[in-house]
Tab-separated table of C-alpha atoms in Angstrom:
chain	number	residue	atom	x	y	z
A	2	MET	CA	88.672	84.689	78.404
A	3	ALA	CA	90.798	87.800	77.771
A	4	ALA	CA	90.200	90.639	80.124
A	5	MET	CA	91.868	93.382	77.892
A	6	GLU	CA	93.440	94.162	74.626
A	7	VAL	CA	96.527	96.312	74.150
A	8	ILE	CA	95.619	99.175	71.779
A	9	ARG	CA	98.878	101.199	72.428
A	10	PRO	CA	101.573	99.646	74.578
A	11	GLY	CA	103.187	103.036	75.501
A	12	MET	CA	106.942	103.320	75.809
A	13	LEU	CA	107.389	100.057	77.745
A	14	THR	CA	104.789	97.897	79.352
A	15	LEU	CA	105.875	94.858	80.992
A	16	ILE	CA	104.371	91.892	82.923
A	17	GLN	CA	105.704	91.762	86.335
A	18	ASP	CA	105.104	89.946	89.690
A	19	ILE	CA	107.503	90.297	92.740
A	20	GLY	CA	110.328	88.564	90.968
A	21	ARG	CA	112.326	85.419	90.009
A	22	TYR	CA	114.264	84.460	93.004
A	23	GLY	CA	116.890	81.900	93.287
A	24	ALA	CA	117.920	81.949	89.726
A	25	GLY	CA	120.852	84.121	90.098
A	26	ALA	CA	123.422	81.175	89.925
A	27	GLN	CA	122.076	80.360	86.579
A	28	GLY	CA	122.956	84.015	85.506
A	29	LEU	CA	119.209	85.186	85.462
A	30	SER	CA	118.261	88.457	86.768
A	31	GLN	CA	115.722	88.903	89.661
A	32	GLY	CA	113.341	90.852	87.586
A	33	GLY	CA	109.999	91.732	89.150
A	34	ALA	CA	108.144	95.175	89.920
A	35	VAL	CA	110.802	97.834	90.572
A	36	ASP	CA	108.298	99.569	92.789
A	37	LEU	CA	107.455	96.872	95.335
A	38	HIS	CA	105.319	99.341	97.408
A	39	ALA	CA	103.049	100.205	94.413
A	40	CYS	CA	102.929	96.577	93.268
A	41	CYS	CA	101.827	95.233	96.504
A	42	TRP	CA	99.306	97.782	97.121
A	43	ALA	CA	97.743	97.146	93.600
A	44	ASN	CA	97.269	93.537	94.427
A	45	TYR	CA	96.095	94.247	98.097
A	46	LEU	CA	93.351	96.661	96.773
A	47	LEU	CA	91.886	93.634	94.737
A	48	ALA	CA	92.434	91.057	97.476
A	49	ASN	CA	94.704	89.220	95.104
A	50	ASP	CA	97.627	86.837	96.083
A	51	PRO	CA	100.634	89.259	96.744
A	52	ASN	CA	102.483	87.513	93.807
A	53	SER	CA	99.824	87.994	91.158
A	54	ALA	CA	101.195	89.265	87.938
A	55	MET	CA	100.198	92.780	86.609
A	56	LEU	CA	101.248	95.401	84.219
A	57	GLU	CA	104.306	97.797	84.882
A	58	ILE	CA	103.712	100.774	82.650
A	59	THR	CA	106.930	103.255	82.257
A	60	LEU	CA	106.165	106.882	81.502
A	61	GLY	CA	102.589	106.115	80.180
A	62	GLN	CA	100.938	106.738	76.799
A	63	ALA	CA	99.336	103.263	76.889
A	64	GLU	CA	95.805	102.386	75.950
A	65	PHE	CA	93.719	99.363	76.567
A	66	LEU	CA	90.218	98.056	75.554
A	67	ILE	CA	88.328	96.338	78.199
A	68	LEU	CA	87.033	92.983	76.960
A	69	GLN	CA	85.091	91.827	79.957
A	70	ASP	CA	83.542	93.211	83.150
A	71	CYS	CA	86.145	93.212	85.783
A	72	ARG	CA	87.750	94.938	88.751
A	73	ILE	CA	91.098	96.733	88.368
A	74	ALA	CA	93.432	98.797	90.481
A	75	MET	CA	96.195	101.291	89.443
A	76	THR	CA	98.982	102.610	91.543
A	77	GLY	CA	102.332	104.089	91.165
A	78	ALA	CA	103.158	107.144	88.865
A	79	ASP	CA	100.270	109.646	88.293
A	80	MET	CA	99.570	109.037	84.506
A	81	GLN	CA	96.013	110.568	84.712
A	82	PRO	CA	94.195	107.405	83.849
A	83	SER	CA	90.829	107.759	82.105
A	84	LEU	CA	87.855	105.661	81.159
A	85	ASP	CA	86.175	106.549	78.073
A	86	GLY	CA	87.602	110.118	78.377
A	87	LYS	CA	86.658	110.440	81.946
A	88	LEU	CA	89.487	110.567	84.652
A	89	VAL	CA	89.438	107.885	87.156
A	90	PRO	CA	91.291	107.657	90.554
A	91	MET	CA	94.261	105.696	91.344
A	92	TRP	CA	95.174	103.724	94.532
A	93	GLN	CA	91.768	102.105	94.861
A	94	SER	CA	89.755	99.290	93.336
A	95	LEU	CA	87.639	100.106	90.325
A	96	LEU	CA	84.973	98.286	88.298
A	97	VAL	CA	85.382	98.526	84.546
A	98	LYS	CA	82.982	97.450	81.944
A	99	LYS	CA	83.221	95.572	78.768
A	100	GLY	CA	83.929	98.022	75.780
A	101	GLN	CA	85.369	100.762	77.671
A	102	ARG	CA	88.834	102.145	76.935
A	103	LEU	CA	91.306	102.604	79.585
A	104	VAL	CA	93.941	105.340	78.637
A	105	PHE	CA	97.067	106.233	80.507
A	106	GLY	CA	98.530	109.834	79.788
A	107	PHE	CA	102.190	110.689	80.382
A	108	ALA	CA	103.472	110.597	83.820
A	109	ARG	CA	102.996	113.781	85.710
A	110	THR	CA	105.037	112.699	88.628
A	111	GLY	CA	107.004	109.440	89.112
A	112	LEU	CA	108.223	106.952	86.340
A	113	ARG	CA	106.144	103.738	86.649
A	114	ALA	CA	102.596	102.884	87.064
A	115	TYR	CA	101.052	99.354	87.931
A	116	LEU	CA	97.775	98.025	86.627
A	117	ALA	CA	96.412	94.949	88.327
A	118	VAL	CA	93.273	92.988	87.468
A	119	GLN	CA	91.331	91.005	90.138
A	120	GLY	CA	92.664	87.359	90.030
A	121	GLY	CA	95.943	88.383	88.529
A	122	LEU	CA	97.157	88.287	84.898
A	123	GLU	CA	97.613	84.770	83.168
A	124	SER	CA	101.265	84.575	82.101
A	125	PRO	CA	103.435	81.475	81.736
A	126	LEU	CA	105.712	80.881	84.762
A	127	ILE	CA	109.396	80.531	84.243
A	128	LEU	CA	111.296	79.300	87.382
A	129	ASP	CA	108.182	80.227	89.390
A	130	SER	CA	107.681	83.862	88.072
A	131	ALA	CA	105.817	85.525	85.331
A	132	SER	CA	108.225	88.599	85.273
A	133	ALA	CA	109.631	89.974	81.948
A	134	VAL	CA	113.392	90.743	81.938
A	135	PRO	CA	114.293	92.203	78.603
A	136	ARG	CA	118.086	91.566	79.141
A	137	ASN	CA	117.498	87.914	79.645
A	138	HIS	CA	114.820	87.694	76.934
A	139	LEU	CA	112.717	85.629	79.617
A	140	GLY	CA	109.217	85.869	80.859
A	141	GLY	CA	106.001	87.820	80.141
A	142	PHE	CA	105.318	88.073	76.441
A	143	HIS	CA	107.461	88.289	73.396
A	144	GLN	CA	110.549	86.595	75.200
A	145	GLY	CA	110.669	89.166	77.963
A	146	MET	CA	110.055	92.196	75.904
A	147	GLY	CA	107.301	94.781	76.179
A	148	LEU	CA	103.721	94.375	75.210
A	149	GLU	CA	102.775	95.049	71.598
A	150	LYS	CA	99.395	96.372	70.049
A	151	GLY	CA	96.988	93.580	69.689
A	152	ASP	CA	98.191	91.419	72.717
A	153	ARG	CA	95.372	90.276	74.673
A	154	LEU	CA	95.656	89.730	78.458
A	155	SER	CA	93.554	87.206	80.350
A	156	ALA	CA	92.871	87.268	84.191
A	157	LYS	CA	93.157	84.068	86.118
A	158	PRO	CA	89.830	82.707	86.957
A	159	ILE	CA	88.623	82.989	90.623
A	160	PRO	CA	87.108	79.863	92.069
A	161	THR	CA	83.383	80.083	92.118
A	162	GLY	CA	83.394	79.623	95.872
A	163	CYS	CA	85.910	82.541	96.440
A	164	LEU	CA	84.439	84.971	93.781
A	165	GLN	CA	81.823	86.591	95.866
A	166	HIS	CA	84.187	86.816	99.055
A	167	GLN	CA	87.067	88.299	97.004
A	168	GLY	CA	84.831	90.713	95.371
A	169	GLU	CA	83.434	91.899	98.744
A	170	LEU	CA	86.876	92.313	100.227
A	171	ALA	CA	88.049	94.357	97.303
A	172	ALA	CA	84.847	96.500	96.950
A	173	GLY	CA	85.591	100.028	98.189
A	174	ARG	CA	89.384	99.360	99.078
A	175	GLN	CA	91.534	102.389	98.853
A	176	THR	CA	94.996	103.224	99.866
A	177	SER	CA	95.285	105.701	102.832
A	178	GLY	CA	96.633	109.016	101.860
A	179	ARG	CA	99.627	108.562	104.114
A	180	PHE	CA	100.883	105.471	102.168
A	181	VAL	CA	100.541	107.280	98.663
A	182	PRO	CA	104.103	108.681	98.103
A	183	ASP	CA	104.746	112.190	96.902
A	184	TYR	CA	106.943	111.480	93.895
A	185	SER	CA	107.812	115.068	93.366
A	186	LYS	CA	109.937	115.362	96.546
A	187	PRO	CA	113.671	114.889	96.766
A	188	ILE	CA	114.834	111.420	97.796
A	189	GLU	CA	116.857	110.510	100.872
A	190	LEU	CA	118.030	107.057	100.900
A	191	ARG	CA	119.288	105.132	103.950
A	192	VAL	CA	122.530	103.032	103.214
A	193	ILE	CA	123.302	99.715	105.152
A	194	GLU	CA	127.069	99.731	104.733
A	195	SER	CA	128.888	96.539	103.605
A	196	TYR	CA	132.222	95.275	104.552
A	197	GLN	CA	133.605	96.835	101.190
A	198	GLN	CA	133.035	100.250	102.811
A	199	ALA	CA	136.692	99.765	104.150
A	200	SER	CA	137.782	100.288	100.483
A	201	PHE	CA	136.757	103.944	100.809
A	202	SER	CA	138.673	106.414	102.875
A	203	ALA	CA	136.939	108.493	105.565
A	204	GLU	CA	137.062	111.574	103.484
A	205	GLU	CA	135.488	109.678	100.328
A	206	LYS	CA	132.592	108.428	102.492
A	207	GLN	CA	132.124	111.901	104.248
A	208	ARG	CA	131.769	113.396	100.516
A	209	PHE	CA	129.363	110.691	99.383
A	210	TYR	CA	127.068	111.373	102.343
A	211	ALA	CA	127.331	115.179	102.080
A	212	SER	CA	126.656	115.186	98.397
A	213	ARG	CA	123.600	115.959	96.454
A	214	TYR	CA	123.305	113.626	93.314
A	215	THR	CA	120.757	113.806	90.338
A	216	VAL	CA	119.195	110.955	88.494
A	217	SER	CA	120.889	110.332	85.287
A	218	GLN	CA	119.179	110.075	81.885
A	219	GLU	CA	120.745	106.632	81.533
A	220	THR	CA	118.629	105.229	84.602
A	221	ASP	CA	116.727	102.053	83.802
A	222	ARG	CA	115.358	98.776	85.416
A	223	MET	CA	119.073	97.536	85.706
A	224	GLY	CA	120.122	100.360	87.822
A	225	CYS	CA	119.709	103.974	88.596
A	226	ARG	CA	122.875	105.936	87.642
A	227	LEU	CA	123.583	109.193	89.560
A	228	SER	CA	125.528	112.217	88.571
A	229	GLY	CA	127.221	114.357	91.153
A	230	GLU	CA	130.572	114.555	93.218
A	231	PRO	CA	132.607	111.695	92.264
A	232	ILE	CA	133.931	109.491	94.975
A	233	HIS	CA	136.748	106.739	94.577
A	234	ALA	CA	137.769	103.772	96.227
A	235	THR	CA	141.323	102.852	97.361
A	236	VAL	CA	141.139	99.703	95.342
A	237	ASP	CA	140.661	99.715	91.257
A	238	GLY	CA	138.342	96.497	91.391
A	239	ILE	CA	137.463	93.482	93.120
A	240	VAL	CA	137.058	89.833	92.424
A	241	SER	CA	133.513	89.532	90.707
A	242	GLU	CA	130.683	88.509	93.118
A	243	GLY	CA	126.977	88.205	93.456
A	244	ILE	CA	125.357	91.600	93.722
A	245	ALA	CA	122.374	92.300	96.111
A	246	LEU	CA	119.169	94.291	95.199
A	247	GLY	CA	120.023	97.917	96.059
A	248	ALA	CA	123.850	97.622	96.025
A	249	ILE	CA	125.612	100.974	95.667
A	250	GLN	CA	128.400	100.321	93.086
A	251	ILE	CA	131.202	102.905	92.369
A	252	PRO	CA	132.637	102.413	88.916
A	253	PRO	CA	135.893	104.153	87.854
A	254	ASN	CA	134.329	107.476	87.020
A	255	GLY	CA	133.152	107.743	90.687
A	256	GLN	CA	129.593	108.106	89.810
A	257	PRO	CA	127.363	105.855	91.988
A	258	ILE	CA	125.118	103.314	90.592
A	259	VAL	CA	122.177	101.950	92.675
A	260	LEU	CA	121.466	98.343	91.227
A	261	LEU	CA	117.953	97.419	90.667
A	262	ASN	CA	115.757	94.383	89.661
A	263	ASP	CA	117.235	93.633	86.143
A	264	ARG	CA	120.951	94.015	87.519
A	265	GLN	CA	123.568	91.636	86.314
A	266	THR	CA	124.199	88.790	88.711
A	267	LEU	CA	127.846	89.380	89.273
A	268	GLY	CA	129.961	92.518	89.412
A	269	GLY	CA	133.582	93.567	90.079
A	270	TYR	CA	133.280	97.213	91.250
A	271	PRO	CA	133.647	98.099	94.944
A	272	LYS	CA	130.449	98.703	96.709
A	273	LEU	CA	129.761	101.008	99.806
A	274	GLY	CA	126.686	99.000	100.793
A	275	CYS	CA	123.038	98.494	99.881
A	276	VAL	CA	120.029	101.013	99.991
A	277	ALA	CA	117.669	99.830	102.620
A	278	ARG	CA	114.958	97.672	101.091
A	279	VAL	CA	112.080	99.716	102.127
A	280	ASP	CA	113.464	102.935	100.437
A	281	LEU	CA	114.156	101.361	97.074
A	282	PRO	CA	110.408	102.013	95.812
A	283	ARG	CA	111.076	105.727	96.029
A	284	LEU	CA	114.059	105.436	93.805
A	285	ALA	CA	112.122	103.261	91.413
A	286	GLN	CA	109.930	106.241	90.683
A	287	ALA	CA	112.785	108.748	90.373
A	288	ARG	CA	112.829	110.523	87.042
A	289	PRO	CA	116.028	111.980	85.507
A	290	GLY	CA	117.105	115.052	87.312
A	291	THR	CA	115.522	114.069	90.593
A	292	ALA	CA	117.836	114.996	93.533
A	293	VAL	CA	118.999	112.128	95.580
A	294	THR	CA	121.048	112.204	99.018
A	295	PHE	CA	122.159	109.304	101.275
A	296	LYS	CA	122.483	108.887	104.971
A	297	ARG	CA	123.629	105.959	107.027
A	298	ALA	CA	120.980	103.566	108.023
A	299	LYS	CA	119.839	102.440	111.679
A	300	LEU	CA	119.819	98.843	110.843
A	301	PRO	CA	117.452	97.685	113.584
A	302	GLU	CA	114.846	100.355	112.128
A	303	ALA	CA	115.554	99.443	108.520
A	304	VAL	CA	114.841	95.814	109.387
A	305	GLU	CA	111.869	96.494	111.330
A	306	GLN	CA	110.143	98.589	108.590
A	307	TRP	CA	110.923	95.861	106.065
A	308	GLN	CA	109.406	93.232	108.393
A	309	GLN	CA	106.372	95.265	108.964
A	310	PHE	CA	105.889	95.897	105.089
A	311	SER	CA	106.236	92.167	104.506
A	312	ARG	CA	103.912	91.098	107.167
A	313	PHE	CA	101.059	93.592	105.905
A	314	PHE	CA	101.217	92.288	102.481
A	315	GLY	CA	102.085	88.602	103.338
A	316	LEU	CA	105.442	88.465	101.599
A	317	SER	CA	108.065	85.673	102.338
A	318	LEU	CA	110.922	87.251	100.407
């Protein structure tokens, strides 16, 4: 049975899980929730499997009609969600009733909010993922494109023997304030340098780490384009190769691009390195004009933080 109906889809609302891994050799993007931190918390608050599908709402202005009593959780950008006109909290589990209207306003801070339903959303799996990737016309509804008015979303049924237990686990869960990001703050990203850092002179690398960049209007799920002091490699290009999540690509104009979930699978621009995985969720919420700086990562620290995150949420990425 459907759990909710789309009344207004907003600017872009996509079905996402943690992504489509192992398909890069077929030319398919990874996809998945750009803000993995918010995504994982939404599922955790409902005692869902960490890879359960949910909605990723960009910038807001979305509205849903609740079609059955259920428990939901909302995380990510502050879109001032309301039920029947009354503001409701984010970052905690919440019971909603049949007939209520859930409305998301325009994001006050951040860029993307996540709406999860207990049990996870029903959506066809393609290569083991429900993630919608518009550039691949794959996954979710409408061949990877955004939801449309009238779409009905169903929650996966929870086995009878688990229903009470999962409900008890989720009841009253909320995220501690220290894990709720302040999306209005400037961003400092840690960089794990790659072998291609040798393609940049010491002066160019010093300029990169000393510069303050701003997020461009052209940022999207493929990559976060930055504007600021240009840097240049000693080579014009490289043989095209696979591109990792978070790779910092330097095109000919010298303006860095941090590649995100819907990135192309191959690229021939030189790369300074990758943004530490645990720092990427903050970049996923960066609106145009947000200030961004970089510093070299301490690799053991970045690895340990990622391992702690993965263990807590039960990820095996």
